Each structure stands twice: as C-alpha cells, then as structure tokens.
GROMACS .gro file of N, CA and C in nm:
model
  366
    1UNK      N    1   2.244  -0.259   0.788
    1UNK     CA    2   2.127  -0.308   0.718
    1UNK      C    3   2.165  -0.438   0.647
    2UNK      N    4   2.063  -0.505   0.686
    2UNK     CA    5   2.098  -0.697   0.592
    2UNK      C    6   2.090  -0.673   0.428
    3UNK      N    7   2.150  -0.759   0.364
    3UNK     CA    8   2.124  -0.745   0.238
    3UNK      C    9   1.970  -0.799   0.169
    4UNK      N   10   1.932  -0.840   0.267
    4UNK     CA   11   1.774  -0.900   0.233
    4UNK      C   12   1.690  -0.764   0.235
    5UNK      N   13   1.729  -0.698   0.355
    5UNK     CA   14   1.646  -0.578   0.401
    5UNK      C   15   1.664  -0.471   0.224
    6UNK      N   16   1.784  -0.446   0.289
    6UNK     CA   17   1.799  -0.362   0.118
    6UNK      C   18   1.782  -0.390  -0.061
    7UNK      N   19   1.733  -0.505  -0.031
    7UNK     CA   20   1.702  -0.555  -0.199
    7UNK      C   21   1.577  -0.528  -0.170
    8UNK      N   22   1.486  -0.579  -0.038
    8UNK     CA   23   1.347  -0.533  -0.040
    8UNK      C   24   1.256  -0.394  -0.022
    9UNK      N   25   1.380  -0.330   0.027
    9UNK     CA   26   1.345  -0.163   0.045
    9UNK      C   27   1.384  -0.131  -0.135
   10UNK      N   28   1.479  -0.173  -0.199
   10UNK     CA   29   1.473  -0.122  -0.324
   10UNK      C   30   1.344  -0.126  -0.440
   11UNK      N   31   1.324  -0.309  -0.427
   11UNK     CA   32   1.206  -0.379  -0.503
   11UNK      C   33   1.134  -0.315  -0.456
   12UNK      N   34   1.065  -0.290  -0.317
   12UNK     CA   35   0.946  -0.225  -0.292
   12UNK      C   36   0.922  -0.069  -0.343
   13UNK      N   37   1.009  -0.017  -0.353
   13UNK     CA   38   1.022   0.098  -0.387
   13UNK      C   39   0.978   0.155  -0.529
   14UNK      N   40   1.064   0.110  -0.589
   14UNK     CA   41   1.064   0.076  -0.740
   14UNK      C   42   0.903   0.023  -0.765
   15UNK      N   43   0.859  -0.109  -0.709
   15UNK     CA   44   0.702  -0.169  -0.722
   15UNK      C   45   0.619  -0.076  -0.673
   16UNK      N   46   0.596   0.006  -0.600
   16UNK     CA   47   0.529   0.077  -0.497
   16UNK      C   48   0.489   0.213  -0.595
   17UNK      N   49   0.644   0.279  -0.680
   17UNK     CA   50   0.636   0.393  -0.785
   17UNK      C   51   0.574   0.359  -0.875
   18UNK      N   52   0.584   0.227  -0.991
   18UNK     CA   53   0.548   0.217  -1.032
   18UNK      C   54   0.372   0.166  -1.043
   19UNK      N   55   0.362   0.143  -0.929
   19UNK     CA   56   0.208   0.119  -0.914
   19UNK      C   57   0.126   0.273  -0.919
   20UNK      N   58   0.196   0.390  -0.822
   20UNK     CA   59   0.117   0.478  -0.814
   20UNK      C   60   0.124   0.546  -0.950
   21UNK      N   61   0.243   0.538  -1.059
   21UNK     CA   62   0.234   0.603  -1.141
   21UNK      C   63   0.127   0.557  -1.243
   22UNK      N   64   0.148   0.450  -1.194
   22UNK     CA   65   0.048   0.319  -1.351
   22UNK      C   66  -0.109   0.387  -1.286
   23UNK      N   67  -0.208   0.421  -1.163
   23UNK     CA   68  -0.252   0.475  -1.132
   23UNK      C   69  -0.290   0.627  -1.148
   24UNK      N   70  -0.180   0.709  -1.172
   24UNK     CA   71  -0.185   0.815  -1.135
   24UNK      C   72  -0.246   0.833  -1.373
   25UNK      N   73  -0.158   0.749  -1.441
   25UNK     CA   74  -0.184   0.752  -1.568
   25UNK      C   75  -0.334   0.729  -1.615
   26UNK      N   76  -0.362   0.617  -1.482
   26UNK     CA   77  -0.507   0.550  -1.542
   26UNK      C   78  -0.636   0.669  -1.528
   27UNK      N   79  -0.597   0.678  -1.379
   27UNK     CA   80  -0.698   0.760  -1.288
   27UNK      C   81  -0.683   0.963  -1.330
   28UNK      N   82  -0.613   0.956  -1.436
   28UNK     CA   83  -0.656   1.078  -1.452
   28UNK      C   84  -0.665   1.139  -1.636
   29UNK      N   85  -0.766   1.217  -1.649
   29UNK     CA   86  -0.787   1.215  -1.743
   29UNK      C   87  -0.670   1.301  -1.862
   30UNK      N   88  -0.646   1.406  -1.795
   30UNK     CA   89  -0.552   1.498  -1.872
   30UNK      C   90  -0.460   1.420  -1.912
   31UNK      N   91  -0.369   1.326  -1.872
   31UNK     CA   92  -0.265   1.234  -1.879
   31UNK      C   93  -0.303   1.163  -2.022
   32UNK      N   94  -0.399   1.103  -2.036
   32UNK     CA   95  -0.479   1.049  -2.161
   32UNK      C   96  -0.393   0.887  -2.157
   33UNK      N   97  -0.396   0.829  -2.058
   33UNK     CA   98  -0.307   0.687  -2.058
   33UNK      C   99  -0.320   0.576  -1.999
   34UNK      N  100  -0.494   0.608  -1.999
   34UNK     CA  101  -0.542   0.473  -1.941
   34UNK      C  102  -0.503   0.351  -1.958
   35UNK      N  103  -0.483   0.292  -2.089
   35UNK     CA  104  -0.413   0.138  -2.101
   35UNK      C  105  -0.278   0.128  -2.033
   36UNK      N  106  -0.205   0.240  -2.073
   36UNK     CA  107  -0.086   0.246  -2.020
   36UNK      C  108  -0.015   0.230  -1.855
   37UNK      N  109  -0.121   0.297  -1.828
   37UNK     CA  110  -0.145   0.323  -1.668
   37UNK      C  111  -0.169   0.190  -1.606
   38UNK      N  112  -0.259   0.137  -1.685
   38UNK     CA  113  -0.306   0.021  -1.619
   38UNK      C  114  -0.186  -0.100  -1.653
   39UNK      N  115  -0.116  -0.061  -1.745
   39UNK     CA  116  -0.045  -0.216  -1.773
   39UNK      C  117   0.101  -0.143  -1.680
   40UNK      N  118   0.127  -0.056  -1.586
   40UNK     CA  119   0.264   0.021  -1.535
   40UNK      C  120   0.183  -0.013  -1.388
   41UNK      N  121   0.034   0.018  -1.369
   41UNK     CA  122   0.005  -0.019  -1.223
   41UNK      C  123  -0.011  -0.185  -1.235
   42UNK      N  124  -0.040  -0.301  -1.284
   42UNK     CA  125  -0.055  -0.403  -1.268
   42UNK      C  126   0.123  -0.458  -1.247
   43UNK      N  127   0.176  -0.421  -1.361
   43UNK     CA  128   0.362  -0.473  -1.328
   43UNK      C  129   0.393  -0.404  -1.179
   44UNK      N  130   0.343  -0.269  -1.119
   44UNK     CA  131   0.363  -0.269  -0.988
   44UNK      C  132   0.371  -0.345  -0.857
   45UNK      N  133   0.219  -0.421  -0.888
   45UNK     CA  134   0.124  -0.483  -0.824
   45UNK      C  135   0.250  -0.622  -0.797
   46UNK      N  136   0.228  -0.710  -0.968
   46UNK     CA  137   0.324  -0.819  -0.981
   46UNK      C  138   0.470  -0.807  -0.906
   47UNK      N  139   0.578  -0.670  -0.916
   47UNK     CA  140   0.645  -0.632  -0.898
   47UNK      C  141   0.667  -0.629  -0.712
   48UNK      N  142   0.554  -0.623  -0.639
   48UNK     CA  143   0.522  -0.603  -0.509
   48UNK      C  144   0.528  -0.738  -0.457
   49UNK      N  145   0.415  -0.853  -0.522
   49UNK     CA  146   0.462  -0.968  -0.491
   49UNK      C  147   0.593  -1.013  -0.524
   50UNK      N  148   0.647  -1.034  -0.635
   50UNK     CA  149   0.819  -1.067  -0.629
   50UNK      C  150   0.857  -1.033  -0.526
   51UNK      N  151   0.876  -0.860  -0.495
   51UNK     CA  152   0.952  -0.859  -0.393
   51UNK      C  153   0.938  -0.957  -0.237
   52UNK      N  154   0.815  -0.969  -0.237
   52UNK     CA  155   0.754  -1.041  -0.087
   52UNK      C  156   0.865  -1.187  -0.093
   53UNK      N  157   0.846  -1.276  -0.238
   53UNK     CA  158   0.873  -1.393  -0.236
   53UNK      C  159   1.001  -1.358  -0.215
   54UNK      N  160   1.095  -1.241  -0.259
   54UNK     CA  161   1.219  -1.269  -0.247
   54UNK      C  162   1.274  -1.229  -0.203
   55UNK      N  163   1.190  -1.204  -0.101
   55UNK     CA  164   1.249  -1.125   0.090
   55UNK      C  165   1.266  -1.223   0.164
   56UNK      N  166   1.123  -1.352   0.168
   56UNK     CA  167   1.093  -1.461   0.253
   56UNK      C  168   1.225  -1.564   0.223
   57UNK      N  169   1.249  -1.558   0.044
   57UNK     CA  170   1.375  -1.616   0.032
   57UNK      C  171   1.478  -1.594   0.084
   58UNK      N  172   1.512  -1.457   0.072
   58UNK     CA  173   1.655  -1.410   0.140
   58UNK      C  174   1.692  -1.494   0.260
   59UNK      N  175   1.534  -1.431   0.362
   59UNK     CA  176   1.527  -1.412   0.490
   59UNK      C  177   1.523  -1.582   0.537
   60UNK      N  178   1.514  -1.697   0.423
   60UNK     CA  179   1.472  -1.827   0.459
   60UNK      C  180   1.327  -1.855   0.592
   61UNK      N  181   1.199  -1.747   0.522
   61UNK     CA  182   1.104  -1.781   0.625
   61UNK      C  183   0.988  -1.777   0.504
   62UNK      N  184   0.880  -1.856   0.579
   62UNK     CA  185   0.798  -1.930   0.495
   62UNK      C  186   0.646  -1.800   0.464
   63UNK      N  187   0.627  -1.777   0.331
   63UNK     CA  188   0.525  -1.655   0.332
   63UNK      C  189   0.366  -1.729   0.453
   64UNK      N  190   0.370  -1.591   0.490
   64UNK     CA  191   0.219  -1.622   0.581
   64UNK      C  192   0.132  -1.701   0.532
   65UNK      N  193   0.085  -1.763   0.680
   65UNK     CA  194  -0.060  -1.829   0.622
   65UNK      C  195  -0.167  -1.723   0.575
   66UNK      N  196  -0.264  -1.782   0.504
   66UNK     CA  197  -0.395  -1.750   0.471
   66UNK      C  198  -0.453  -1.757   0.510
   67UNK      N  199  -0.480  -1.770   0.684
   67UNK     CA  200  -0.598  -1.777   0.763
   67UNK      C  201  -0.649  -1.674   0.764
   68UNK      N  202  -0.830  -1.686   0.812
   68UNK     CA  203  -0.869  -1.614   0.891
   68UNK      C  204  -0.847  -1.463   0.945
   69UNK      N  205  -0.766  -1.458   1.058
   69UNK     CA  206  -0.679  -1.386   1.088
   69UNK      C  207  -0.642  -1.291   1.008
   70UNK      N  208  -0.535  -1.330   0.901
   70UNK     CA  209  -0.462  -1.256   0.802
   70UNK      C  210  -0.558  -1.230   0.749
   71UNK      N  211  -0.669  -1.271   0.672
   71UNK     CA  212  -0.729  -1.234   0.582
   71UNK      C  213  -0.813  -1.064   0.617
   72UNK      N  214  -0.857  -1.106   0.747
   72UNK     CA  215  -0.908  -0.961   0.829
   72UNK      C  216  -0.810  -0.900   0.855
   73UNK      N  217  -0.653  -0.861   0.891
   73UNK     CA  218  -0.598  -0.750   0.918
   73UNK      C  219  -0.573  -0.732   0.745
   74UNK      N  220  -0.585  -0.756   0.672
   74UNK     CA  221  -0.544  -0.777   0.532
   74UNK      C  222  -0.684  -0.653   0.484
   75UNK      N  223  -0.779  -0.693   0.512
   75UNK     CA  224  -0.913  -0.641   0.523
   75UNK      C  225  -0.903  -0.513   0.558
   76UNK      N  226  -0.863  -0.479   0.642
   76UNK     CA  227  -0.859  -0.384   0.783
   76UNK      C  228  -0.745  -0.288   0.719
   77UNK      N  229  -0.648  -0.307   0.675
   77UNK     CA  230  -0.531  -0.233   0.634
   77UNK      C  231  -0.594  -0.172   0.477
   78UNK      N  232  -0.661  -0.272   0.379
   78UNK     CA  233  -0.719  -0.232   0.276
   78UNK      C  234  -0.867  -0.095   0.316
   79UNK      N  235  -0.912  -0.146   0.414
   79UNK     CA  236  -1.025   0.008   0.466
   79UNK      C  237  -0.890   0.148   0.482
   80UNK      N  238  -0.853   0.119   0.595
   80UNK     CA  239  -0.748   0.205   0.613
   80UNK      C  240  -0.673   0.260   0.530
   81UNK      N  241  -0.646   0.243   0.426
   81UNK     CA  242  -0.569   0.329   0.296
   81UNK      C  243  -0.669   0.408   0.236
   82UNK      N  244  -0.813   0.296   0.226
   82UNK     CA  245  -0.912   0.372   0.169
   82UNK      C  246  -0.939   0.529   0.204
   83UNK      N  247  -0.977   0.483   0.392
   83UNK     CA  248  -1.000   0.608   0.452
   83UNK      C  249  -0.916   0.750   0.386
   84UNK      N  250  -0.789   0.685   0.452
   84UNK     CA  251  -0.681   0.812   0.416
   84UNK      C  252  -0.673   0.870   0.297
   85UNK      N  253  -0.719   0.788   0.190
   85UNK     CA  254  -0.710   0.836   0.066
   85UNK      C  255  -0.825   0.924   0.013
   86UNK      N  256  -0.930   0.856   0.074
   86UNK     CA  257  -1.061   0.953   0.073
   86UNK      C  258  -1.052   1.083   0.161
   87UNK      N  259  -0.978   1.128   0.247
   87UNK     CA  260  -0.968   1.189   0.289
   87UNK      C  261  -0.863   1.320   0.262
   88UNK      N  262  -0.738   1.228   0.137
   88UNK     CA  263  -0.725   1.333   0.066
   88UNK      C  264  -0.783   1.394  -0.058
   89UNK      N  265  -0.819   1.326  -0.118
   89UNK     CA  266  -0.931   1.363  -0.186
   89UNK      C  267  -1.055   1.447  -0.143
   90UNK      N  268  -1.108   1.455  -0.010
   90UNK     CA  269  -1.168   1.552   0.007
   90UNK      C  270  -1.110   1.723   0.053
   91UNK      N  271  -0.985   1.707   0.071
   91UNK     CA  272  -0.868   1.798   0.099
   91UNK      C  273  -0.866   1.816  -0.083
   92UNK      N  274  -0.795   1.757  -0.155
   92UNK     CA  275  -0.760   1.791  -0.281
   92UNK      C  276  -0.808   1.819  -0.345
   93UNK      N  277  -0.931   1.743  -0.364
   93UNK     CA  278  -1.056   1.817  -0.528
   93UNK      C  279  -1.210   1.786  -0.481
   94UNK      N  280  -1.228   1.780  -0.319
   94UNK     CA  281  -1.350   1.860  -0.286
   94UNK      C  282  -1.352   1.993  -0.200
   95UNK      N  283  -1.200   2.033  -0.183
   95UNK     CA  284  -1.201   2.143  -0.115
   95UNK      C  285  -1.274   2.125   0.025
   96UNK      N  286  -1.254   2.026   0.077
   96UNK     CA  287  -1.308   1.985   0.224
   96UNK      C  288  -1.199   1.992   0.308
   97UNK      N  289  -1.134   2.094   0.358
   97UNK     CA  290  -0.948   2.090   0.436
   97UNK      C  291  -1.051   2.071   0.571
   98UNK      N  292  -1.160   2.088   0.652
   98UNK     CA  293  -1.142   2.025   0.780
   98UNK      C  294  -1.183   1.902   0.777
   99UNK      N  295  -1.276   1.877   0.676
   99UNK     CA  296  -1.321   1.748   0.695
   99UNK      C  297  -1.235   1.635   0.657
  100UNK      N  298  -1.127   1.632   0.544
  100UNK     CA  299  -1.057   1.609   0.444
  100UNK      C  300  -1.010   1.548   0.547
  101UNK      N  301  -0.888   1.629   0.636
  101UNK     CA  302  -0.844   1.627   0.730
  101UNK      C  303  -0.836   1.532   0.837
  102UNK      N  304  -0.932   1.543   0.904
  102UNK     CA  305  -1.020   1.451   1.006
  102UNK      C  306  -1.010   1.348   0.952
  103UNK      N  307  -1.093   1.310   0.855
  103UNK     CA  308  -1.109   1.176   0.781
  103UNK      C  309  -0.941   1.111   0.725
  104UNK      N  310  -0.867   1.198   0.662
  104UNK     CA  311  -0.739   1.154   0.641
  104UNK      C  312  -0.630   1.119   0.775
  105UNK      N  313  -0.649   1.210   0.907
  105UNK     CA  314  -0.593   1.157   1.031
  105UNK      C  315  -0.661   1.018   1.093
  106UNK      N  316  -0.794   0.986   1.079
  106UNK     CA  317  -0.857   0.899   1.100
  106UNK      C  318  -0.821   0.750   0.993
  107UNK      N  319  -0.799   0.796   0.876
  107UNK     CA  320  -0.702   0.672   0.802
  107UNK      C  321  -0.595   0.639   0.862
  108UNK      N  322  -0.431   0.718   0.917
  108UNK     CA  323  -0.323   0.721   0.982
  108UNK      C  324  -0.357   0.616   1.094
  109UNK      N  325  -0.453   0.721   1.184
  109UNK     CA  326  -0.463   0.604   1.294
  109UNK      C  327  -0.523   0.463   1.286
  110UNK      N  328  -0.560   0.445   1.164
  110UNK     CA  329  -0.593   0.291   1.136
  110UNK      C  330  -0.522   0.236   1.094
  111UNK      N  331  -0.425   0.276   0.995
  111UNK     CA  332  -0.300   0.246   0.954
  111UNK      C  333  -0.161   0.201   1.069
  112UNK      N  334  -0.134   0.301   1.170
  112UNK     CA  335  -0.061   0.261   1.300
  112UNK      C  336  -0.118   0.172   1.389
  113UNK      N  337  -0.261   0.153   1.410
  113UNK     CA  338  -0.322   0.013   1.446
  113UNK      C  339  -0.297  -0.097   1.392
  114UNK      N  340  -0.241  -0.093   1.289
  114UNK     CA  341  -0.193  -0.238   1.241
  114UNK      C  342  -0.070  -0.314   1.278
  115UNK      N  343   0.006  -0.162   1.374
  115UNK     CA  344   0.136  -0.257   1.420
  115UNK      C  345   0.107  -0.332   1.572
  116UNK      N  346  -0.004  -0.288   1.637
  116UNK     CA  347  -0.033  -0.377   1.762
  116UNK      C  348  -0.077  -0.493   1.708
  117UNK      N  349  -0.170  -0.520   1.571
  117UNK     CA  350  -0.256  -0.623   1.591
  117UNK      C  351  -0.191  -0.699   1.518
  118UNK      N  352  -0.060  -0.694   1.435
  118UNK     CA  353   0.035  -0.761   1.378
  118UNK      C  354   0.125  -0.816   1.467
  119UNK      N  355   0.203  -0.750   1.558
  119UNK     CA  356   0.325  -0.726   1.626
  119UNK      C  357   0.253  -0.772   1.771
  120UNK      N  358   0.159  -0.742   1.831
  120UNK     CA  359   0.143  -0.750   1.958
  120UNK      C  360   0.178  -0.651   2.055
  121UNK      N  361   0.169  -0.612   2.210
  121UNK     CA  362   0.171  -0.506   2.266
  121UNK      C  363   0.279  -0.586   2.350
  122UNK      N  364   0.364  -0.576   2.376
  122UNK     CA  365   0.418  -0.643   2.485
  122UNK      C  366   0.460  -0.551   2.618
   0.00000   0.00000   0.00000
C-alpha cells in the first residue's frame, strides 16, 4: 500500500466517523446534542475535503473538474445514499423489513453503478 493510499484511508476514516457521529448527535433526540452534533458533523465534512486535497497532493494529480458530467454522477451518488438510507430507515423505525429491504438493495445497486460510469466498462 502507497503512503498516499494510507494517510487517505486513515483521514477518510477518522472524517467519515466523525461526520456520522456529529449526525448521529444532531439527528437524534435522546442524545440531547444538537449543536454539538452539528459542529462534530460539519469538522467531518471539512475533514473529508482535506483529506481529498491531500491525496491529490500526495498523488501529484490535479482535483477534478467541475463539469457537467461530474456534477451529475455527483448528483446520482447523492440520490443513491439517499435511497439506501431511506431504506434503512424503513427497516429500522418503520418496521418495513420487506420493503425497507428492497428499497435499501435498490440504493447498493445505485451505489455499484457508479463504478461503470466513473471507471468505464472495458
């Protein structure tokens, strides 16, 4: 493993926890830590970009354009979490396990669609 690879599997990691936790504080009530939550998920967020810039650094390659393009698989990947997430949520606290289900496998496969339309089929 490159040392670029492993500073960015760490940063991401670390950014990625701390987002869901800053989330998990905001978005629920028993926790009682909404400000808190929100200022642990935003340093996530920030924390997520660093890592990007200082992967592209490592790696000496230039962050993506902003076209078009990107902006829709960007789009497309943001539905796709949605799905899946709505879908556990209807598994978790609507008590919907087939529908939940369905709808949460139906996020996955939108989610693994993103490596053809990124990557290409060759």
């Amino acid at each position: 493993m490159k040392k670029s690879s492993f500073v960015a599997l760490i940063m991401g990691t670390v950014s990625g926890v701390l987002f869901a936790l800053g989330m998990c504080m905001a978005l629920l009530p028993e926790w009682d830590a909404f400000t808190e939550g929100i200022i642990f998920g935003a340093v996530g967020i920030v924390l997520g970009i660093v890592t990007a810039l200082v992967w592209c650094r490592m790696e000496n390659k230039k962050l993506p354009k902003l076209n078009g393009k990107n902006v829709l698989r960007i789009l497309y990947a943001v539905v796709g979490v949605l799905v899946l997430g709505l879908g556990m949520c209807m598994c978790l606290v609507w008590q919907q396990i087939i529908w939940g289900t369905l709808v949460g496998l139906l996020g996955i496969i939108m989610l693994i669609a993103l490596i053809p339309m990124i990557k290409g089929i060759k």
